[in-house]
mmCIF file of C-alpha atoms in Angstrom:
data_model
loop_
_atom_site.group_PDB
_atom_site.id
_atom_site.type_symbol
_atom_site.label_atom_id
_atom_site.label_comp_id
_atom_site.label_asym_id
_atom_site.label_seq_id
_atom_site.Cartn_x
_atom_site.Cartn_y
_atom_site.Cartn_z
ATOM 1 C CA UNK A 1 16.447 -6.426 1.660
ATOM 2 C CA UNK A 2 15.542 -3.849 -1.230
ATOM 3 C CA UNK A 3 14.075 -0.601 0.159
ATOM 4 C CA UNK A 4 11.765 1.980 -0.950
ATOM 5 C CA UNK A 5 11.556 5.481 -3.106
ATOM 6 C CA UNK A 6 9.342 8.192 -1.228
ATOM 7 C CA UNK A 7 8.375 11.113 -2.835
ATOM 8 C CA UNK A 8 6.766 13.736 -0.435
ATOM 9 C CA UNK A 9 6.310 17.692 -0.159
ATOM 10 C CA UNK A 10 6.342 16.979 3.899
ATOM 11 C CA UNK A 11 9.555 15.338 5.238
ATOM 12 C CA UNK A 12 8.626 15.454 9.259
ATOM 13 C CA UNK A 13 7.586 11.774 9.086
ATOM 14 C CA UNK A 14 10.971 10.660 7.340
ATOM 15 C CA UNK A 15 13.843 12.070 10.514
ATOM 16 C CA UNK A 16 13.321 9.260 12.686
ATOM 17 C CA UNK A 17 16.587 7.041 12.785
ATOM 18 C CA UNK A 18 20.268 7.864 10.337
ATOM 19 C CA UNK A 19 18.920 10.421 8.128
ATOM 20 C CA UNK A 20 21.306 12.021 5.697
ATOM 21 C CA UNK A 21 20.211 15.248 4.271
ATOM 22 C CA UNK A 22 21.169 17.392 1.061
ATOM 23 C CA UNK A 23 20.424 19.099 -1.636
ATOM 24 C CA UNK A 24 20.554 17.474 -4.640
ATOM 25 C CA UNK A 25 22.125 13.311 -4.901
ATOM 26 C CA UNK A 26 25.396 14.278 -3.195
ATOM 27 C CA UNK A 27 25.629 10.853 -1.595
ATOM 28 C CA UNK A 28 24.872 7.276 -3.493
ATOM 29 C CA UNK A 29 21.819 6.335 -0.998
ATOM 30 C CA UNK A 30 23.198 3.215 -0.503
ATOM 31 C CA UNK A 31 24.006 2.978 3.228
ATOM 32 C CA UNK A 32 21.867 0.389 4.988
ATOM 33 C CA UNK A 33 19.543 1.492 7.767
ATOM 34 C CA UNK A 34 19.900 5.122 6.784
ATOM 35 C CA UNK A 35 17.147 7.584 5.213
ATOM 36 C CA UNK A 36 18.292 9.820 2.350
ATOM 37 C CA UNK A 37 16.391 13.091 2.841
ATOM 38 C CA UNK A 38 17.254 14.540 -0.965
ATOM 39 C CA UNK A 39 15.665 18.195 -1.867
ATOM 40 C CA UNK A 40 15.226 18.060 -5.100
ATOM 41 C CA UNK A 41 13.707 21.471 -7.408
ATOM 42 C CA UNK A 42 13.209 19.086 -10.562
ATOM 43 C CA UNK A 43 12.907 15.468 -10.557
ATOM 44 C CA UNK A 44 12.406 13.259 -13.474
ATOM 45 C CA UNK A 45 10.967 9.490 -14.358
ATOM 46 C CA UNK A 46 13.976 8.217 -15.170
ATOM 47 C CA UNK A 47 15.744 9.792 -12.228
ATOM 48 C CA UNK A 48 13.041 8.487 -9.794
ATOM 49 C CA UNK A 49 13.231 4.721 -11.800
ATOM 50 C CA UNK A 50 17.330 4.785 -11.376
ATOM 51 C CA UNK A 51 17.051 3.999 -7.810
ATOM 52 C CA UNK A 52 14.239 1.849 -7.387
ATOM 53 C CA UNK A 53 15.342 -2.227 -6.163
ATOM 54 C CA UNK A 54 18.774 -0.356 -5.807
ATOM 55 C CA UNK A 55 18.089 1.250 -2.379
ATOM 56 C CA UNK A 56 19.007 -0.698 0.692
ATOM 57 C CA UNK A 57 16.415 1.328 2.563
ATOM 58 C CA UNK A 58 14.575 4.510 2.011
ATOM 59 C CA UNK A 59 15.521 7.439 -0.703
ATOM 60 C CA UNK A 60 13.019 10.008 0.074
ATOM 61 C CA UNK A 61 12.620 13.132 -2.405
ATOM 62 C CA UNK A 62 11.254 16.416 -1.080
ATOM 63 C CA UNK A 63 9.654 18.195 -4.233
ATOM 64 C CA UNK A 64 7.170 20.408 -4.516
ATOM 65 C CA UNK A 65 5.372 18.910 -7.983
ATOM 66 C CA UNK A 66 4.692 15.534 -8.902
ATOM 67 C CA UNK A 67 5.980 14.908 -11.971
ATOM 68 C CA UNK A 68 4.279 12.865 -14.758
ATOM 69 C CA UNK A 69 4.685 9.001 -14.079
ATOM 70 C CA UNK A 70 3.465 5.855 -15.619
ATOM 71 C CA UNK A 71 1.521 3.410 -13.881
ATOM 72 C CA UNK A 72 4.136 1.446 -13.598
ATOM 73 C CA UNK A 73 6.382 3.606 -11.534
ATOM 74 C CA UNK A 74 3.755 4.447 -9.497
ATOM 75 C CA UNK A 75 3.514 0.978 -8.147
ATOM 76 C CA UNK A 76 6.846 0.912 -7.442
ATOM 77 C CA UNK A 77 7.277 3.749 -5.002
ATOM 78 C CA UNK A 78 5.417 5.823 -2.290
ATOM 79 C CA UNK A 79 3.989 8.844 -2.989
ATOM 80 C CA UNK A 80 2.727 10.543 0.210
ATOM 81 C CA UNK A 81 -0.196 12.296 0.539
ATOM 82 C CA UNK A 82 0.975 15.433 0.785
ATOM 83 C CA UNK A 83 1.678 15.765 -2.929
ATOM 84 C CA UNK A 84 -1.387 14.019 -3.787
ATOM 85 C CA UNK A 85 -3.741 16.617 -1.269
ATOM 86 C CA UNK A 86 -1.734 19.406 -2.387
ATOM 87 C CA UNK A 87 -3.526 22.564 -3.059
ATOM 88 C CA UNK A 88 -0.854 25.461 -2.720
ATOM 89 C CA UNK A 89 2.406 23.973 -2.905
ATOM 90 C CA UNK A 90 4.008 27.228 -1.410
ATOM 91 C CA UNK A 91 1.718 27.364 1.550
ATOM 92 C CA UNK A 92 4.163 24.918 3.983
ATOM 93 C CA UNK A 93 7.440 27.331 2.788
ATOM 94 C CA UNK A 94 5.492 30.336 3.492
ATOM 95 C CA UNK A 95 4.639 28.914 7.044
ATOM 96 C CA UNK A 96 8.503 27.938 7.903
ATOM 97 C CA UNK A 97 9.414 31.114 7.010
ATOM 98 C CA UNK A 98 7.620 33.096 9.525
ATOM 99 C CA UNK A 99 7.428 30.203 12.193
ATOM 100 C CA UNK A 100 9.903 27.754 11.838
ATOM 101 C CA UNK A 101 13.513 28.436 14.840
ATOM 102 C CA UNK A 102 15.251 25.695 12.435
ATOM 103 C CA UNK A 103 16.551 27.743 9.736
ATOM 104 C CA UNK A 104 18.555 25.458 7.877
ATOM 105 C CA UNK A 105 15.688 23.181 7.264
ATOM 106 C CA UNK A 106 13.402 26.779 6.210
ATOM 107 C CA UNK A 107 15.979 27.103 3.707
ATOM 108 C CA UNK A 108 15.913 23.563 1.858
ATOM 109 C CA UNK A 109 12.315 23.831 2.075
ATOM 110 C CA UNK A 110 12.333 27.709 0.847
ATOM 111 C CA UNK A 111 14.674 27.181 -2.107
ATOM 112 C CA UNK A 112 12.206 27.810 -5.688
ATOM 113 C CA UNK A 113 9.230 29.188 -3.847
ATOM 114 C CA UNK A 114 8.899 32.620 -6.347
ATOM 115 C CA UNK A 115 10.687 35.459 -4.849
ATOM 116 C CA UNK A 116 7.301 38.078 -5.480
ATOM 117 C CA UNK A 117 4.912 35.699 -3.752
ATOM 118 C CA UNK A 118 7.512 35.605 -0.550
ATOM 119 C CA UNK A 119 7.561 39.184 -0.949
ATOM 120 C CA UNK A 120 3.657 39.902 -0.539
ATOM 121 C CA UNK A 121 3.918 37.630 2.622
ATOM 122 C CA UNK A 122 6.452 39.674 4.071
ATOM 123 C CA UNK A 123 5.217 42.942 3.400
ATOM 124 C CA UNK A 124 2.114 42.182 5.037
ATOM 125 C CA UNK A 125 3.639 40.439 8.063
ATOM 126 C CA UNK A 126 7.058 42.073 8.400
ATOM 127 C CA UNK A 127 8.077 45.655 8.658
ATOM 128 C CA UNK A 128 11.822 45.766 9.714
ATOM 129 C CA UNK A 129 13.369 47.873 7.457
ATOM 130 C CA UNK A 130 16.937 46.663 7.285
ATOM 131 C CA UNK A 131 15.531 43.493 6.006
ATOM 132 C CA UNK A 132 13.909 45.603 3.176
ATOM 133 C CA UNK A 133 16.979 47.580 2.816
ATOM 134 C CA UNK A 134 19.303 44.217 1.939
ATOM 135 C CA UNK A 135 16.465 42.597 -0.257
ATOM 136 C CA UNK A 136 16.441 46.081 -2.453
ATOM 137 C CA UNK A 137 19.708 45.353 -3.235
ATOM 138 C CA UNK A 138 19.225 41.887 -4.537
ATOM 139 C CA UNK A 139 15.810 41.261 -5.522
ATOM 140 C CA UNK A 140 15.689 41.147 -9.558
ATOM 141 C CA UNK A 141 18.745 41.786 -9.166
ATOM 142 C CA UNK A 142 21.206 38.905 -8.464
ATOM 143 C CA UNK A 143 20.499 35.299 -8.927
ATOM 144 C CA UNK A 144 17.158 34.350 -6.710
ATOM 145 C CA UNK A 145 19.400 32.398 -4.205
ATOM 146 C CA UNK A 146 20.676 35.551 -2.616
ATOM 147 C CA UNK A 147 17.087 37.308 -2.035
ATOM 148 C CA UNK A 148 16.104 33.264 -0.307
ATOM 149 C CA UNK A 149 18.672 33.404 1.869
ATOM 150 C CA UNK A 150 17.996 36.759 3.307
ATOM 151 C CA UNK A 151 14.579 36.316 3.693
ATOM 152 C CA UNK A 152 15.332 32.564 5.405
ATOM 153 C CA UNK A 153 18.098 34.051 7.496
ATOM 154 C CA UNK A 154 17.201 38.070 7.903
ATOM 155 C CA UNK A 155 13.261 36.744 9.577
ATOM 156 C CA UNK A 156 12.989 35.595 13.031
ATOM 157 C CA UNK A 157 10.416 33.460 13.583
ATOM 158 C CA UNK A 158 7.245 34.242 15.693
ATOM 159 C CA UNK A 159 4.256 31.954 17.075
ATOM 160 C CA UNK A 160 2.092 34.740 15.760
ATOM 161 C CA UNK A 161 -0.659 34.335 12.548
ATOM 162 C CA UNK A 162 0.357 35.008 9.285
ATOM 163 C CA UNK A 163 -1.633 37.698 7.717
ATOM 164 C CA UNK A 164 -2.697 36.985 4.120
ATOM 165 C CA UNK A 165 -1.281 39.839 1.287
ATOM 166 C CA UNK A 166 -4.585 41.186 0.647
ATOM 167 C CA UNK A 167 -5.669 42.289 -3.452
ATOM 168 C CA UNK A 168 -5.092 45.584 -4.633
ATOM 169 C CA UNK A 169 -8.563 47.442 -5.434
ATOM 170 C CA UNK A 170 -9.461 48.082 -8.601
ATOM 171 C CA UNK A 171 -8.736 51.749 -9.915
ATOM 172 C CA UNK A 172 -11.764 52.965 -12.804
ATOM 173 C CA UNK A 173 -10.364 55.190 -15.050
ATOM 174 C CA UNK A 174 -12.939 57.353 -16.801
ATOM 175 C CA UNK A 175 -14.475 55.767 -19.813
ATOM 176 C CA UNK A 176 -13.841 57.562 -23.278
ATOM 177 C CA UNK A 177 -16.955 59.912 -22.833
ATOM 178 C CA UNK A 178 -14.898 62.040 -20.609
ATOM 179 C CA UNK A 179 -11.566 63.460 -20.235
ATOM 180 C CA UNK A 180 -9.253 61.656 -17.917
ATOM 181 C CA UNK A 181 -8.489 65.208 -16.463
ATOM 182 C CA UNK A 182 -12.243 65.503 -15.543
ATOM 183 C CA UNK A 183 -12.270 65.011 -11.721
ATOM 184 C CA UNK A 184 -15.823 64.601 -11.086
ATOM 185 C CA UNK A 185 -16.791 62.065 -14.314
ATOM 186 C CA UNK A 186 -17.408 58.983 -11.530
ATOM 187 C CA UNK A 187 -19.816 61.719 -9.274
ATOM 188 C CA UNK A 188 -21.708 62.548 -13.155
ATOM 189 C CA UNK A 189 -22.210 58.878 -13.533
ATOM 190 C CA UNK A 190 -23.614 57.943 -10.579
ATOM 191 C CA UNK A 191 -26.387 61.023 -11.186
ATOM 192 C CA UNK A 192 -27.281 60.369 -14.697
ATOM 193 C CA UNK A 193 -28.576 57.563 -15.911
ATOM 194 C CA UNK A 194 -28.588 59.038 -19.550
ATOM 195 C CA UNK A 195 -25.188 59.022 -19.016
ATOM 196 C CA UNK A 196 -24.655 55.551 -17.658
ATOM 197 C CA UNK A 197 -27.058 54.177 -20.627
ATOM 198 C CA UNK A 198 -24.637 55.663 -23.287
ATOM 199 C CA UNK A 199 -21.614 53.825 -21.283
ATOM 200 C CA UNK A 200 -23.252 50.675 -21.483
ATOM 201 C CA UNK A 201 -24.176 51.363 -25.088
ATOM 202 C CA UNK A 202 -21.227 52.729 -26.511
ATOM 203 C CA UNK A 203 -18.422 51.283 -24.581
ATOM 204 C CA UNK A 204 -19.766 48.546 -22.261
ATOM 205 C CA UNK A 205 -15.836 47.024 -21.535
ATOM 206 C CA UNK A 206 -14.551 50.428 -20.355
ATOM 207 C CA UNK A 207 -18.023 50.570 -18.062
ATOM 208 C CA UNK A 208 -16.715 51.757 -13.861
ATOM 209 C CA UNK A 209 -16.643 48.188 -12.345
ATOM 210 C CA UNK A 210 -19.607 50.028 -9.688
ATOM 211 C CA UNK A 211 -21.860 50.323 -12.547
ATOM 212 C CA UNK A 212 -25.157 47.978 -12.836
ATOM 213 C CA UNK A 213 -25.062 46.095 -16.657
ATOM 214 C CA UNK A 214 -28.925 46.649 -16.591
ATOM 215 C CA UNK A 215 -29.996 49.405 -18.452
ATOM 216 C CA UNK A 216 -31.451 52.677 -16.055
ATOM 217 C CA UNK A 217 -35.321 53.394 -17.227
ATOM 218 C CA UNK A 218 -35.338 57.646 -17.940
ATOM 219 C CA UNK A 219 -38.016 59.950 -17.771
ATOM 220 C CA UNK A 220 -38.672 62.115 -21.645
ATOM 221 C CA UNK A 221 -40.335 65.571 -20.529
ATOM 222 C CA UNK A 222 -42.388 66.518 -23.731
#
């Protein structure tokens, strides 16, 4: 009986029965009765078409992209719909890594999520300091597989919310009409609209992102 390819982002409906999991092929899926749970950070046509009539039973790839495939191929396999509904492919990573006890599966689910996105998560949602200490040390640093494994392995998971980094505000800087050593140019602008017409004028891109485009109507005193 010829089995089936699976490609999927989610691989909680794919444990039931012999699973075998790695990362990377490290085992020709041919055992019969047995689920091949492969983690895979690329994965290519040709790769995907390799295995397909040649698996006894299911080979399912974990990736976070679908990669280009013809028609053909398509037909052939299962994608599941959580590659097809996919609109932030780190959001599920992001989640195990805060909430998740089973660390070994955070970390095959982890591996390629970018290293500065993790970090925004964790500075809004953890503060332990020894954690921040040992990712100093490697973030940028060494190869990204050292900073993954600290954050995977240096969290401890909580039931709690994850807080959302939230954007940096917008600093103005003073438009070219004043000197960037002037302290009160933003206090002049918001009192003069002579002042805030010649902005818009002369230099409308360097214009304080508080400032109305429409011109201000002024008052001539004959």
């Amino acid at each position: 009986m010829t089995g089936i390819v699976i490609l999927t982002a989610d691989d909680t409906s794919y444990r039931s029965g012999r699973v075998i999991e790695s990362r990377g092929l490290t085992h020709p899926p041919t055992a019969p009765e047995t689920t091949y749970l492969v983690h895979a950070n690329r994965l290519t046509e040709k790769e995907i078409k390799h295995w397909i009539g040649l698996v006894p039973y299911r080979l399912v790839f974990v990736i976070r992209k679908l990669p280009r495939l013809s028609k053909e191929t398509k037909e052939a396999i299962i994608i599941d719909k959580s590659l097809v509904e996919q609109k932030n492919p780190h959001k599920k990573a992001i989640d195990a890594l805060f909430r998740w006890g089973d660390r070994r599966r955070v970390h095959n689910l982890f591996v390629g999520t970018p290293i500065p996105l993790a970090l925004a998560f964790v500075r809004a949602n953890n503060k332990d300091i020894g954690l921040w200490r040992m990712l100093a040390d490697t973030t940028f640093t060494l190869p990204a597989e050292y900073s993954e494994a600290i954050l995977v392995y240096g969290i401890k998971p909580t039931n709690k919310n994850i807080s959302w980094p939230k954007k940096s505000a917008k600093v103005d800087e003073a438009p070219p009409q004043f000197r960037q050593s002037d302290k009160y140019w933003d206090k002049i602008i918001a009192l003069e609209p002579k002042v805030r017409n010649q902005i818009r004028t002369q230099t409308p891109d360097k214009a304080p992102s508080t400032m109305k485009k429409r011109r201000d109507k002024t008052h001539e005193w004959f």
